[in-house]
Amino acid sequence: QVQLVESGGGLVQAGGSLRLSCAVSGSIFSIVFMGWYRQAPGKQRELVASIIPSGITGGSTNYADSVKGRFTISRDNVKNTVYLQMNSLKSEDTAVYYCNVRLRSGSLVWGQGTQVTVSL
């Protein structure tokens, strides 16, 4: 069992920054993939950023083209937390952001979501 608790969303002006946090608890050793997704109204959920938490490719990251150079995903293995630092925010970044992990079994676990609203 893995549990995810997100925090850090809110309202910010365009050009501003926010940092999302996802506290992970439970069977952390079973996690093979960690990511942040977002879903805007009327749109499909999309993968924004991902990180491989351990192993040979541990630490490797991947980003959607729309956020490259502006967002950074990172993890703190001591605090068991994954972060999404979001800079130079745009109105089109407005969405509900979800933390996600994939377990070695193939199961997916989702956080409850946190709203990010970017005003013009």
CSV table of C-alpha atoms in Angstrom, one decimal:
chain,number,residue,atom,x,y,z
A,1,GLN,CA,0.0,0.0,0.0
A,2,VAL,CA,1.2,3.5,-0.9
A,3,GLN,CA,-0.5,6.7,0.0
A,4,LEU,CA,0.1,10.1,-1.6
A,5,VAL,CA,-0.8,13.5,-0.1
A,6,GLU,CA,-0.3,16.6,-2.2
A,7,SER,CA,0.0,20.2,-1.2
A,8,GLY,CA,1.2,23.5,-2.5
A,9,GLY,CA,-1.4,24.5,-5.1
A,10,GLY,CA,-3.0,27.9,-5.2
A,11,LEU,CA,-3.6,31.1,-7.1
A,12,VAL,CA,-0.6,32.8,-8.7
A,13,GLN,CA,-0.2,35.6,-11.3
A,14,ALA,CA,1.3,34.8,-14.7
A,15,GLY,CA,5.0,34.7,-14.5
A,16,GLY,CA,5.0,33.6,-10.9
A,17,SER,CA,6.1,30.4,-9.3
A,18,LEU,CA,4.6,27.6,-7.2
A,19,ARG,CA,6.1,24.4,-5.7
A,20,LEU,CA,3.9,21.3,-5.4
A,21,SER,CA,4.8,18.6,-2.9
A,22,CYS,CA,3.7,15.0,-2.8
A,23,ALA,CA,4.3,13.2,0.5
A,24,VAL,CA,4.7,9.4,0.0
A,25,SER,CA,4.1,6.8,2.6
A,26,GLY,CA,3.7,3.1,2.8
A,27,SER,CA,5.6,0.5,0.6
A,28,ILE,CA,7.9,3.1,-0.9
A,29,PHE,CA,10.4,0.4,-1.9
A,30,SER,CA,7.8,-0.9,-4.5
A,31,ILE,CA,7.7,2.4,-6.4
A,32,VAL,CA,9.3,2.3,-9.9
A,33,PHE,CA,7.9,5.5,-11.4
A,34,MET,CA,6.8,8.9,-10.0
A,35,GLY,CA,5.1,11.6,-11.9
A,36,TRP,CA,2.9,14.7,-11.9
A,37,TYR,CA,-0.1,14.9,-14.1
A,38,ARG,CA,-2.6,17.7,-14.7
A,39,GLN,CA,-6.1,18.0,-16.0
A,40,ALA,CA,-7.6,21.2,-17.2
A,41,PRO,CA,-11.4,21.6,-17.5
A,42,GLY,CA,-12.6,19.8,-20.6
A,43,LYS,CA,-9.2,18.3,-21.3
A,44,GLN,CA,-7.7,14.9,-20.8
A,45,ARG,CA,-5.3,14.3,-18.0
A,46,GLU,CA,-1.7,14.7,-19.2
A,47,LEU,CA,1.7,13.7,-17.9
A,48,VAL,CA,3.7,16.9,-17.0
A,49,ALA,CA,6.9,15.5,-15.5
A,50,SER,CA,8.2,12.2,-14.3
A,51,ILE,CA,11.2,10.8,-12.4
A,52,ILE,CA,12.6,7.4,-11.9
A,53,PRO,CA,13.2,7.1,-8.1
A,54,SER,CA,15.9,4.4,-8.0
A,55,GLY,CA,17.9,1.8,-9.8
A,56,ILE,CA,20.3,2.2,-12.7
A,57,THR,CA,18.3,5.0,-14.2
A,58,GLY,CA,17.4,6.5,-10.8
A,59,GLY,CA,17.0,10.3,-10.9
A,60,SER,CA,16.3,10.4,-14.7
A,61,THR,CA,13.5,12.9,-15.5
A,62,ASN,CA,11.2,13.6,-18.4
A,63,TYR,CA,9.0,16.5,-19.2
A,64,ALA,CA,6.2,17.5,-21.5
A,65,ASP,CA,7.3,19.9,-24.2
A,66,SER,CA,4.9,22.5,-22.9
A,67,VAL,CA,6.7,22.7,-19.5
A,68,LYS,CA,10.4,22.1,-20.5
A,69,GLY,CA,12.6,24.7,-19.1
A,70,ARG,CA,10.0,26.0,-16.7
A,71,PHE,CA,9.1,23.0,-14.4
A,72,THR,CA,11.5,20.8,-12.4
A,73,ILE,CA,10.6,17.5,-10.8
A,74,SER,CA,12.7,16.3,-7.9
A,75,ARG,CA,12.6,13.9,-5.0
A,76,ASP,CA,13.8,13.9,-1.4
A,77,ASN,CA,14.4,10.3,-0.4
A,78,VAL,CA,14.9,11.3,3.3
A,79,LYS,CA,11.5,13.1,3.4
A,80,ASN,CA,9.9,10.6,1.0
A,81,THR,CA,8.5,13.5,-1.0
A,82,VAL,CA,8.5,14.4,-4.7
A,83,TYR,CA,8.3,18.0,-5.7
A,84,LEU,CA,7.2,19.9,-8.8
A,85,GLN,CA,8.8,23.4,-9.0
A,86,MET,CA,6.8,25.5,-11.5
A,87,ASN,CA,8.3,28.7,-12.7
A,88,SER,CA,7.2,31.3,-15.3
A,89,LEU,CA,3.7,30.1,-15.0
A,90,LYS,CA,1.2,30.7,-17.8
A,91,SER,CA,-2.6,30.8,-17.8
A,92,GLU,CA,-2.6,27.6,-19.7
A,93,ASP,CA,-0.9,25.9,-16.8
A,94,THR,CA,-4.2,26.2,-14.8
A,95,ALA,CA,-5.4,22.8,-13.9
A,96,VAL,CA,-5.7,20.2,-11.2
A,97,TYR,CA,-2.4,18.6,-10.6
A,98,TYR,CA,-2.1,15.0,-9.5
A,99,CYS,CA,0.8,13.1,-8.1
A,100,ASN,CA,1.1,9.6,-9.4
A,101,VAL,CA,3.3,6.6,-8.7
A,102,ARG,CA,3.5,3.2,-10.4
A,103,LEU,CA,4.4,0.2,-8.3
A,104,ARG,CA,6.5,-2.8,-9.3
A,105,SER,CA,3.2,-4.8,-9.5
A,106,GLY,CA,2.0,-2.4,-12.2
A,107,SER,CA,-0.6,-0.8,-10.0
A,108,LEU,CA,-1.1,3.0,-10.1
A,109,VAL,CA,-1.7,5.2,-7.1
A,110,TRP,CA,-3.0,8.7,-7.4
A,111,GLY,CA,-3.1,11.6,-5.0
A,112,GLN,CA,-6.2,13.6,-4.3
A,113,GLY,CA,-5.2,16.5,-6.6
A,114,THR,CA,-4.4,20.1,-6.0
A,115,GLN,CA,-5.7,23.1,-7.9
A,116,VAL,CA,-3.3,25.5,-9.6
A,117,THR,CA,-4.8,28.7,-11.0
A,118,VAL,CA,-2.7,31.1,-13.0
A,119,SER,CA,-4.3,34.5,-13.4
A,120,LEU,CA,-3.4,37.0,-16.2
